[in-house]
Coordinates of C-alpha atoms in Angstrom, one line a residue:
Chain Y
M1 CA 0.0 0.0 0.0
T2 CA 1.7 3.1 -1.1
R3 CA -1.3 5.3 -0.7
P4 CA -0.5 8.7 0.7
V5 CA -1.5 8.8 4.3
R6 CA -3.1 11.9 5.7
V7 CA -3.0 11.9 9.5
T8 CA -4.1 15.4 10.4
R9 CA -6.7 17.5 8.8
P10 CA -5.1 20.8 8.0
A11 CA -8.4 22.5 7.7
R12 CA -8.8 22.2 11.5
L13 CA -5.4 23.7 12.2
V14 CA -5.4 26.7 10.0
R15 CA -8.0 29.2 11.1
M16 CA -9.8 30.3 8.0
P17 CA -11.8 33.5 8.1
R18 CA -15.4 32.3 8.3
P19 CA -18.6 34.1 7.5
P20 CA -20.7 34.6 10.6
R21 CA -22.9 31.7 11.7
W22 CA -26.2 33.4 10.9
A23 CA -25.1 34.0 7.3
V24 CA -24.2 30.3 6.8
R25 CA -27.1 28.6 8.4
P26 CA -30.0 30.2 6.5
L27 CA -28.1 29.6 3.3
A28 CA -27.6 25.9 4.2
A29 CA -31.2 25.6 5.4
L30 CA -32.9 27.4 2.5
G31 CA -30.5 26.7 -0.4
L32 CA -31.8 23.3 -1.5
P33 CA -35.5 24.0 -0.9
A34 CA -35.2 27.2 -2.9
L35 CA -33.4 25.3 -5.6
L36 CA -36.0 22.6 -5.7
V37 CA -38.9 25.0 -5.8
T38 CA -37.1 26.9 -8.6
V39 CA -36.6 23.7 -10.6
W40 CA -40.3 22.8 -10.0
W41 CA -41.4 26.3 -11.1
L42 CA -39.2 26.3 -14.3
A43 CA -39.9 22.7 -15.2
S44 CA -43.7 23.1 -14.9
A45 CA -43.9 26.6 -16.3
G46 CA -44.9 25.7 -19.8
S47 CA -46.6 22.5 -18.8
T48 CA -49.7 21.6 -20.8
N49 CA -50.1 18.2 -19.1
P50 CA -53.2 18.5 -16.9
F51 CA -51.7 16.2 -14.3
Y52 CA -48.7 18.5 -13.7
P53 CA -50.1 22.0 -13.8
P54 CA -47.5 24.9 -13.7
L55 CA -46.5 25.7 -10.1
R56 CA -47.7 29.2 -10.7
T57 CA -51.3 27.9 -11.3
V58 CA -51.0 25.7 -8.3
L59 CA -50.0 28.6 -6.0
D60 CA -52.8 30.7 -7.5
A61 CA -55.2 27.9 -6.6
F62 CA -53.6 27.7 -3.2
G63 CA -54.5 31.3 -2.4
R64 CA -57.9 31.0 -3.8
V65 CA -58.9 27.7 -2.1
W66 CA -57.2 27.7 1.3
L67 CA -57.3 31.4 2.2
S68 CA -61.1 31.5 1.8
E69 CA -64.1 30.1 3.6
R70 CA -62.7 26.7 2.7
F71 CA -60.5 27.1 5.7
V72 CA -63.5 27.2 8.0
L73 CA -65.4 24.5 6.0
D74 CA -62.7 21.9 5.6
V75 CA -59.6 22.7 7.7
V76 CA -61.3 23.5 11.0
P77 CA -63.4 20.3 11.1
S78 CA -60.3 18.2 10.2
L79 CA -58.2 19.8 12.9
R80 CA -61.0 19.5 15.5
R81 CA -61.4 15.8 14.9
F82 CA -57.7 15.3 14.9
A83 CA -57.2 17.2 18.2
L84 CA -60.2 15.5 19.9
G85 CA -59.1 12.0 18.8
L86 CA -55.5 12.6 19.9
L87 CA -56.5 14.0 23.2
L88 CA -58.8 11.1 23.9
A89 CA -56.0 8.7 23.0
V90 CA -53.5 10.4 25.2
V91 CA -55.7 10.6 28.3
L92 CA -56.9 7.0 27.9
G93 CA -53.5 5.7 26.8
V94 CA -51.4 7.3 29.6
A95 CA -54.0 6.3 32.3
A96 CA -54.2 2.7 31.1
G97 CA -50.5 2.6 30.5
L98 CA -49.7 3.7 34.0
L99 CA -52.0 1.1 35.4
I100 CA -50.9 -1.8 33.2
G101 CA -47.2 -0.9 33.4
S102 CA -47.2 -1.0 37.2
S103 CA -49.0 -4.3 37.6
R104 CA -47.3 -7.4 36.3
V105 CA -50.5 -9.5 36.6
L106 CA -52.5 -7.0 34.5
R107 CA -49.6 -6.7 32.0
T108 CA -49.2 -10.4 31.4
L109 CA -53.0 -10.9 31.2
L110 CA -53.4 -8.3 28.6
E111 CA -50.2 -9.2 26.7
P112 CA -52.0 -11.1 23.9
A113 CA -54.6 -8.4 23.3
L114 CA -51.9 -5.7 23.3
A115 CA -49.8 -7.7 20.9
F116 CA -52.7 -8.1 18.5
F117 CA -53.7 -4.5 18.5
R118 CA -50.1 -3.3 18.2
A119 CA -49.7 -5.5 15.1
L120 CA -53.1 -4.7 13.6
P121 CA -52.8 -1.9 10.9
S122 CA -55.1 0.8 12.3
P123 CA -56.7 1.9 8.9
V124 CA -58.8 -1.3 9.1
L125 CA -60.6 0.5 11.9
V126 CA -62.3 2.7 9.3
P127 CA -64.6 0.1 7.9
V128 CA -65.2 -1.4 11.4
L129 CA -66.1 1.9 13.1
L130 CA -68.2 2.8 10.0
V131 CA -70.3 -0.2 10.8
V132 CA -70.3 0.3 14.6
V133 CA -70.5 4.0 14.9
G134 CA -71.8 5.0 11.5
V135 CA -70.9 7.8 9.2
G136 CA -70.2 11.1 10.9
D137 CA -67.8 13.0 13.1
A138 CA -67.9 10.4 15.9
M139 CA -66.6 7.7 13.6
K140 CA -63.6 9.8 12.6
V141 CA -62.8 10.9 16.1
A142 CA -63.1 7.2 17.2
V143 CA -60.8 6.0 14.4
I144 CA -58.2 8.6 15.3
A145 CA -58.5 7.9 19.0
F146 CA -58.4 4.2 18.6
G147 CA -55.4 4.3 16.3
C148 CA -53.4 6.7 18.4
L149 CA -54.2 4.8 21.6
W150 CA -51.8 1.9 21.1
P151 CA -48.6 3.8 20.5
V152 CA -49.3 6.0 23.5
L153 CA -50.4 3.1 25.7
L154 CA -47.6 0.7 24.8
N155 CA -44.9 3.4 25.2
T156 CA -46.3 4.4 28.5
V157 CA -46.2 0.8 29.7
D158 CA -42.5 0.6 28.6
G159 CA -41.7 3.9 30.3
V160 CA -43.3 2.8 33.6
R161 CA -41.4 -0.4 33.5
G162 CA -38.2 1.5 33.0
T163 CA -38.6 3.5 36.3
D164 CA -35.5 3.4 38.4
E165 CA -35.9 0.6 41.0
V166 CA -33.8 2.4 43.6
Q167 CA -35.9 5.5 43.3
L168 CA -39.1 3.4 43.6
D169 CA -37.7 1.8 46.8
T170 CA -36.7 5.2 48.1
A171 CA -40.2 6.6 47.5
R172 CA -41.7 3.7 49.3
V173 CA -39.3 4.0 52.3
A174 CA -40.0 7.7 52.4
G175 CA -43.7 6.8 52.8
L176 CA -45.0 8.4 49.6
S177 CA -48.5 7.3 48.9
R178 CA -49.2 5.4 45.7
L179 CA -50.8 8.5 44.1
A180 CA -47.8 10.7 45.0
T181 CA -45.4 8.1 43.7
F182 CA -47.2 8.1 40.4
R183 CA -47.4 11.8 40.2
H184 CA -43.8 12.6 41.3
L185 CA -41.8 9.6 40.2
V186 CA -43.4 7.2 37.7
L187 CA -45.1 9.8 35.4
P188 CA -41.9 12.0 35.1
A189 CA -39.8 8.9 34.6
A190 CA -42.0 7.6 31.9
S191 CA -42.5 10.9 30.2
P192 CA -39.7 10.7 27.6
Q193 CA -41.1 7.3 26.5
I194 CA -44.6 8.8 26.5
A195 CA -43.3 11.6 24.2
A196 CA -41.9 9.0 21.9
G197 CA -45.4 7.3 21.8
L198 CA -47.0 10.7 21.1
R199 CA -44.7 11.3 18.2
Q200 CA -45.7 7.9 16.7
A201 CA -49.4 8.7 17.4
L202 CA -49.2 12.0 15.7
G203 CA -48.1 10.4 12.4
I204 CA -50.7 7.6 12.7
G205 CA -53.4 10.2 13.7
L206 CA -52.7 12.3 10.6
I207 CA -53.0 9.3 8.3
L208 CA -56.2 8.2 9.9
M209 CA -57.6 11.8 9.8
V210 CA -56.9 12.0 6.0
I211 CA -58.1 8.6 5.0
S212 CA -61.3 8.5 7.2
E213 CA -62.2 11.8 5.4
M214 CA -61.3 10.4 2.0
V215 CA -63.5 7.3 2.4
V216 CA -66.7 8.8 3.8
S217 CA -67.1 12.4 4.6
T218 CA -68.8 15.6 3.5
D219 CA -66.1 17.9 4.7
G220 CA -62.5 17.9 5.8
L221 CA -59.1 18.1 4.2
G222 CA -59.0 14.6 3.0
H223 CA -62.4 14.9 1.5
A224 CA -61.6 18.2 -0.2
V225 CA -58.5 16.8 -1.9
V226 CA -60.3 13.7 -3.2
R227 CA -63.2 15.9 -4.4
F228 CA -60.8 18.1 -6.4
Q229 CA -59.2 15.0 -7.9
R230 CA -62.6 13.5 -8.9
S231 CA -63.7 16.7 -10.5
F232 CA -60.4 17.0 -12.2
A233 CA -59.6 20.3 -10.5
L234 CA -56.0 19.4 -10.6
P235 CA -54.3 22.7 -9.6
E236 CA -56.7 22.7 -6.6
M237 CA -55.8 19.1 -5.8
W238 CA -52.1 19.9 -5.9
S239 CA -52.7 22.9 -3.6
G240 CA -54.5 20.6 -1.2
M241 CA -51.6 18.2 -1.2
I242 CA -49.2 21.0 -0.5
F243 CA -51.5 22.3 2.3
L244 CA -51.6 18.8 3.9
G245 CA -47.9 18.5 3.6
I246 CA -47.3 21.8 5.3
L247 CA -49.8 20.8 8.0
G248 CA -48.0 17.5 8.7
F249 CA -44.7 19.4 9.0
L250 CA -46.1 22.1 11.3
L251 CA -47.8 19.6 13.6
A252 CA -44.5 17.6 13.9
K253 CA -42.6 20.8 14.6
A254 CA -45.2 21.9 17.2
L255 CA -44.9 18.6 19.0
E256 CA -41.1 18.9 19.0
V257 CA -41.2 22.4 20.5
V258 CA -43.7 21.3 23.2
E259 CA -41.6 18.2 23.9
R260 CA -38.4 20.2 24.2
R261 CA -40.1 22.5 26.7
V262 CA -41.7 19.9 28.8
L263 CA -38.8 17.5 28.8
A264 CA -36.1 20.1 29.1
W265 CA -35.0 18.6 32.4
H266 CA -34.6 15.2 30.7
H267 CA -32.5 16.4 27.8
G268 CA -30.4 18.4 30.3
L269 CA -29.9 15.4 32.5
R270 CA -28.8 13.3 29.5
R271 CA -26.3 15.9 28.4
A272 CA -25.0 16.2 31.9
T273 CA -24.5 12.4 32.3
G274 CA -23.1 12.1 28.9
A275 CA -25.7 9.5 27.8
R276 CA -26.0 9.1 24.0
P277 CA -29.2 10.4 22.5
Chain C
M1 CA -33.2 -4.1 51.9
T2 CA -35.4 -5.8 54.5
V3 CA -37.4 -2.9 55.6
A4 CA -40.9 -4.2 56.3
V5 CA -43.3 -1.9 54.4
P6 CA -46.9 -3.0 54.2
H7 CA -47.6 -3.5 50.5
S8 CA -44.0 -3.9 49.4
A9 CA -43.9 -7.7 49.1
G10 CA -46.2 -8.0 46.2
T11 CA -45.1 -5.1 44.2
R12 CA -41.4 -5.8 44.8
A13 CA -41.6 -9.3 43.6
A14 CA -43.5 -8.1 40.6
R15 CA -40.6 -6.2 39.4
V16 CA -38.0 -8.9 39.7
P17 CA -37.2 -9.8 36.1
A18 CA -38.3 -13.2 35.1
R19 CA -35.6 -15.8 34.4
P20 CA -36.4 -17.8 31.2
G21 CA -37.8 -21.1 32.2
G22 CA -38.3 -20.1 35.8
T23 CA -41.6 -20.2 37.7
G24 CA -42.1 -16.5 37.0
A25 CA -42.0 -17.0 33.2
R26 CA -44.3 -20.0 33.5
A27 CA -46.8 -18.0 35.5
D28 CA -46.5 -15.2 32.9
R29 CA -47.2 -17.6 30.1
L30 CA -50.2 -19.0 31.9
R31 CA -51.6 -15.6 32.5
G32 CA -51.0 -14.7 28.9
A33 CA -53.0 -17.8 27.8
L34 CA -55.7 -16.9 30.3
G35 CA -55.8 -13.3 28.9
A36 CA -56.1 -14.6 25.4
L37 CA -58.9 -17.0 26.4
G38 CA -60.7 -14.2 28.3
L39 CA -60.5 -12.0 25.2
A40 CA -61.9 -14.7 23.0
L41 CA -64.7 -15.3 25.5
A42 CA -65.6 -11.7 25.7
F43 CA -65.6 -11.5 21.9
E44 CA -68.0 -14.4 21.9
T45 CA -70.4 -13.4 24.7
V46 CA -70.6 -9.6 24.5
P47 CA -72.4 -9.7 21.1
R48 CA -74.7 -12.5 22.4
T49 CA -75.8 -10.5 25.4
G50 CA -76.9 -7.8 23.1
L51 CA -74.5 -5.2 24.7
V52 CA -73.3 -4.6 21.2
P53 CA -75.7 -5.4 18.4
A54 CA -74.6 -8.7 16.8
E55 CA -74.9 -7.2 13.3
H56 CA -72.2 -4.7 14.3
L57 CA -69.9 -7.1 16.1
P58 CA -70.8 -10.7 15.4
P59 CA -69.7 -13.3 18.0
L60 CA -66.3 -14.9 17.6
S61 CA -67.7 -18.2 16.5
T62 CA -69.5 -16.6 13.6
V63 CA -66.4 -14.8 12.6
L64 CA -64.3 -18.0 12.8
A65 CA -66.9 -19.8 10.7
A66 CA -66.7 -17.1 8.1
L67 CA -62.9 -17.4 8.2
A68 CA -63.1 -21.1 7.8
G69 CA -65.4 -20.7 4.8
R70 CA -62.9 -18.4 3.2
A71 CA -59.8 -20.4 4.2
G72 CA -60.8 -23.1 1.8
D73 CA -61.0 -20.6 -1.0
A74 CA -57.8 -20.0 -2.9
A75 CA -58.8 -16.4 -3.4
L76 CA -58.1 -15.6 0.3
W77 CA -54.5 -16.9 0.0
R78 CA -54.0 -15.1 -3.2
T79 CA -55.1 -11.9 -1.5
V80 CA -52.7 -12.6 1.4
G81 CA -50.0 -13.2 -1.1
T82 CA -50.7 -10.0 -3.0
T83 CA -50.6 -8.0 0.3
L84 CA -47.4 -9.6 1.4
G85 CA -45.9 -9.0 -2.1
G86 CA -46.8 -5.3 -2.1
W87 CA -45.5 -5.0 1.4
A88 CA -42.2 -6.7 0.7
L89 CA -41.5 -5.0 -2.6
G90 CA -42.3 -1.5 -1.3
L91 CA -40.2 -2.0 1.8
L92 CA -37.3 -3.4 -0.2
L93 CA -37.3 -0.5 -2.6
A94 CA -37.5 2.0 0.2
V95 CA -34.7 0.3 2.2
V96 CA -32.3 0.0 -0.7
A97 CA -32.9 3.6 -1.8
A98 CA -32.6 4.9 1.8
V99 CA -29.4 3.0 2.6
V100 CA -27.7 4.2 -0.5
A101 CA -28.9 7.8 -0.1
G102 CA -28.1 7.7 3.6
L103 CA -24.5 6.5 3.1
V104 CA -23.8 9.1 0.5
I105 CA -25.5 12.0 2.2
G106 CA -24.1 11.0 5.6
S107 CA -20.5 10.7 4.4
V108 CA -20.3 14.0 2.6
G109 CA -20.5 16.9 5.0
V110 CA -21.7 19.4 2.4
L111 CA -24.6 17.2 1.3
R112 CA -25.5 16.6 4.9
T113 CA -25.8 20.3 5.7
A114 CA -27.5 21.1 2.4
T115 CA -30.2 18.4 2.7
A116 CA -30.9 18.6 6.4
S117 CA -33.8 21.1 6.1
T118 CA -35.3 19.4 3.1
I119 CA -35.3 16.1 4.8
D120 CA -36.7 17.6 7.9
F121 CA -39.6 19.1 5.8
L122 CA -40.4 16.1 3.7
R123 CA -40.2 13.4 6.4
P124 CA -43.3 14.3 8.5
I125 CA -45.5 14.6 5.4
P126 CA -47.9 11.7 5.7
S127 CA -47.7 9.7 2.4
V128 CA -51.5 9.4 2.3
V129 CA -51.4 13.0 1.1
F130 CA -50.3 11.7 -2.3
I131 CA -53.3 9.4 -2.7
P132 CA -55.1 11.7 -5.2
L133 CA -52.0 12.0 -7.3
V134 CA -51.2 8.3 -7.1
V135 CA -54.8 7.5 -8.2
L136 CA -54.3 9.6 -11.3
L137 CA -50.8 8.2 -12.0
F138 CA -51.2 4.5 -11.3
G139 CA -54.9 3.8 -10.8
A140 CA -55.9 1.1 -8.4
D141 CA -52.7 -0.9 -9.0
L142 CA -49.6 -2.3 -7.4
G143 CA -47.8 0.9 -8.4
A144 CA -50.1 2.9 -6.0
T145 CA -49.2 0.6 -3.1
L146 CA -45.5 0.8 -3.9
F147 CA -45.5 4.5 -4.0
L148 CA -47.3 5.0 -0.7
V149 CA -45.2 2.3 1.1
G150 CA -42.0 3.5 -0.5
Y151 CA -42.4 7.2 0.4
A152 CA -43.3 6.5 4.0
C153 CA -40.6 3.9 4.6
F154 CA -37.8 5.8 2.8
W155 CA -37.6 8.6 5.3
L156 CA -37.8 6.3 8.3
V157 CA -34.8 4.3 7.2
L158 CA -32.9 7.3 5.8
I159 CA -33.0 9.1 9.1
Q160 CA -31.7 6.0 10.9
V161 CA -28.9 5.5 8.4
L162 CA -27.9 9.2 8.8
Y163 CA -27.8 8.7 12.6
G164 CA -25.7 5.6 12.1
V165 CA -23.2 7.4 9.8
R166 CA -22.9 10.1 12.4
D167 CA -22.2 7.6 15.1
V168 CA -19.0 6.2 13.4
D169 CA -16.2 6.4 15.9
P170 CA -13.9 9.3 14.8
V171 CA -10.9 7.6 16.2
A172 CA -11.6 4.4 14.2
R173 CA -12.2 6.6 11.2
D174 CA -8.8 8.2 11.6
A175 CA -7.2 4.8 12.2
A176 CA -8.8 3.4 9.0
R177 CA -7.6 6.4 7.1
S178 CA -4.1 6.2 8.3
A179 CA -4.1 2.5 7.6
G180 CA -4.7 3.5 4.1
L181 CA -8.2 2.2 3.6
G182 CA -9.9 3.7 0.5
P183 CA -13.4 5.1 0.6
V184 CA -15.0 1.9 -0.5
A185 CA -13.1 -0.2 2.0
Q186 CA -14.0 2.3 4.7
V187 CA -17.6 2.0 4.0
R188 CA -17.4 -1.8 3.8
H189 CA -15.4 -2.3 7.1
L190 CA -16.1 0.7 9.2
V191 CA -19.2 2.6 8.2
W192 CA -21.4 -0.3 7.3
P193 CA -21.0 -2.2 10.6
T194 CA -21.8 0.9 12.5
V195 CA -24.7 1.8 10.4
L196 CA -26.3 -1.7 10.3
P197 CA -27.9 -1.7 13.7
Y198 CA -29.4 1.7 13.0
A199 CA -30.6 0.6 9.6
V200 CA -32.2 -2.5 11.2
T201 CA -34.0 -0.3 13.6
G202 CA -35.3 1.7 10.7
L203 CA -36.3 -1.5 9.0
R204 CA -38.3 -2.6 12.1
L205 CA -40.2 0.7 12.2
A206 CA -40.7 0.7 8.4
A207 CA -42.0 -2.9 8.3
S208 CA -45.1 -2.1 10.3
V209 CA -45.6 1.2 8.6
A210 CA -45.4 -0.6 5.3
L211 CA -48.2 -2.9 6.3
V212 CA -50.3 0.0 7.4
L213 CA -49.9 1.7 4.0
T214 CA -50.4 -1.5 2.0
V215 CA -53.7 -2.0 3.8
T216 CA -54.5 1.7 3.3
A217 CA -53.9 1.5 -0.4
G218 CA -56.4 -1.3 -0.6
L219 CA -59.0 0.4 1.6
V220 CA -58.9 3.9 0.0
I221 CA -57.7 3.4 -3.5
G222 CA -58.9 -0.2 -4.0
S223 CA -55.5 -1.6 -5.1
P224 CA -55.5 -5.4 -4.8
G225 CA -55.0 -6.9 -1.3
L226 CA -56.5 -7.4 2.1
G227 CA -57.5 -3.8 2.4
R228 CA -59.7 -3.9 -0.7
E229 CA -61.3 -7.2 0.3
I230 CA -62.1 -5.8 3.8
W231 CA -63.7 -2.8 2.1
L232 CA -65.7 -5.0 -0.3
A233 CA -66.9 -7.2 2.6
Q234 CA -68.0 -4.1 4.5
A235 CA -69.7 -2.6 1.4
G236 CA -71.4 -5.9 0.7
A237 CA -72.7 -6.0 4.3
D238 CA -70.7 -9.2 4.9
I239 CA -69.8 -8.2 8.4
P240 CA -68.5 -11.6 9.7
G241 CA -66.4 -11.8 6.5
M242 CA -65.0 -8.3 7.2
Y243 CA -64.0 -9.3 10.8
A244 CA -62.5 -12.5 9.5
L245 CA -60.3 -10.6 7.1
I246 CA -59.4 -8.1 9.8
L247 CA -58.4 -11.1 12.0
V248 CA -56.2 -12.3 9.1
T249 CA -54.7 -8.8 8.8
G250 CA -53.9 -8.7 12.5
I251 CA -52.2 -12.2 12.3
L252 CA -50.3 -11.0 9.3
G253 CA -49.1 -8.0 11.3
I254 CA -47.9 -10.3 14.1
G255 CA -46.2 -12.5 11.5
V256 CA -44.5 -9.5 9.9
N257 CA -43.2 -8.3 13.3
A258 CA -41.8 -11.8 14.0
L259 CA -40.2 -12.0 10.6
V260 CA -38.4 -8.7 11.1
R261 CA -37.3 -9.8 14.6
L262 CA -35.8 -12.9 13.0
A263 CA -34.1 -10.8 10.3
E264 CA -32.7 -8.5 13.1
R265 CA -31.2 -11.5 14.9
R266 CA -29.7 -12.9 11.7
L267 CA -28.2 -9.6 10.6
L268 CA -27.0 -8.5 14.0
H269 CA -26.0 -11.8 15.6
W270 CA -22.6 -10.3 16.3
H271 CA -24.0 -7.1 17.9
V272 CA -24.0 -6.7 21.7
S273 CA -27.8 -6.0 21.9
V274 CA -28.7 -9.3 20.3
R275 CA -26.0 -11.3 22.1
R276 CA -27.3 -10.1 25.4
E277 CA -30.9 -11.0 24.4
V278 CA -30.0 -14.5 23.3
T279 CA -27.8 -15.3 26.4
P280 CA -29.2 -13.5 29.4
R281 CA -26.9 -13.0 32.3

């Protein structure tokens, strides 16, 4: 092997004059998206293919469709159902998860049921709840709640099981009541795992929101997008897809911000103890 | 250690990890069987008591009878095969694309910085968003399933591979470099072994998501598979048949999870996490 060997990296040793951080970061963050949008704009500019309307037309449609009363008619119902379903799932999932996680008997008894519902793809709930609950808001909320329940519940169970034994013993010796132990020890200890469950639930919930509206609905984002597709209003359809995409991104970001706030102590602790993320 | 606290005995014992083959494990298995039996019993009796109308939730025996009726029909097995085929192909495409893209992006600093925001934006977009477009492009076909599965799984695996590349030990990297390993040899002997556990985690997550989207494609678009059959059964008011197919879907889900676990053990038999799992202390 006569390959030239480079042991040190000169770039690190020589201090190069660097542009300030704020000038580099936005460029890195916005460079590729700007490039992609430009390419999309230019490539579609003269498009006569109805499937791929010019981006300009799509953006026109975006303003016309989503910055109008459509927002109240389609976006608000969707978001209400999504929020309600997710809230139900979190309340039920965390409560049941705390209970199941802290009792071995209960956990082993429910193991087969939990394994089945974890493995069952939740979109099959749409036809089931369509039969049981009927067409309507309740069906969609139930689908979202039921689908989001399992990731929250199972992660809560795992989180509870991961509570530090020594701390549990200490709490007992210190004479903390069961409720106080839950409130001050088990729930905080399980919260990073619960947050992980919540992140999964958010993704599942969005999918369920969209498809339950696509299948049977008279309003909502999923319904609107499919309606545009069926009536061949393709720029509107594209604008709806962009809207849904932005919504998915914003919801994930919002959860991230909340998580960082609520679990600041946890991330700080991990950094301090040098644990790997 | 021996402080006598009233309710400690029961709860303390409950947290002692079960040794495989020990009495704890046997009791767990017994309770598991009991729980499954209880669930089946509830499924059978609740509709019979009229608590839930039997036309909404037929008793288990009726569902099983419907399942037995379909099990003799080759159509059911063809449907299961189609579903598994769409699942596997979509997953495979996504994993191969994500591993290649992840290795390239992760190894080149400029690419990593430049793509970070784009990946961050595209990743949380639920792939069902593309359903209207996919319907126009592919119709109710395998292509629709592959697109939905592929999009969703690609990001899951890509993120994991990127984490993995970032986790490569810098000292080992310098050692490899000063030992004169070329880029390809570095990827082969240094980066790949570090990335593999991460990629497998991505694969595990992606496997269940892939099944969700395979079923979704059938339900919403009507591309062939279990999802479409479930929808047709529901539309045809064949409620026991619908539950039978859902039961099959759930079992398929469990099977898919088991398959991925097996793959994980095979691929990572040398890795600490698997070795510890196989031979507990």
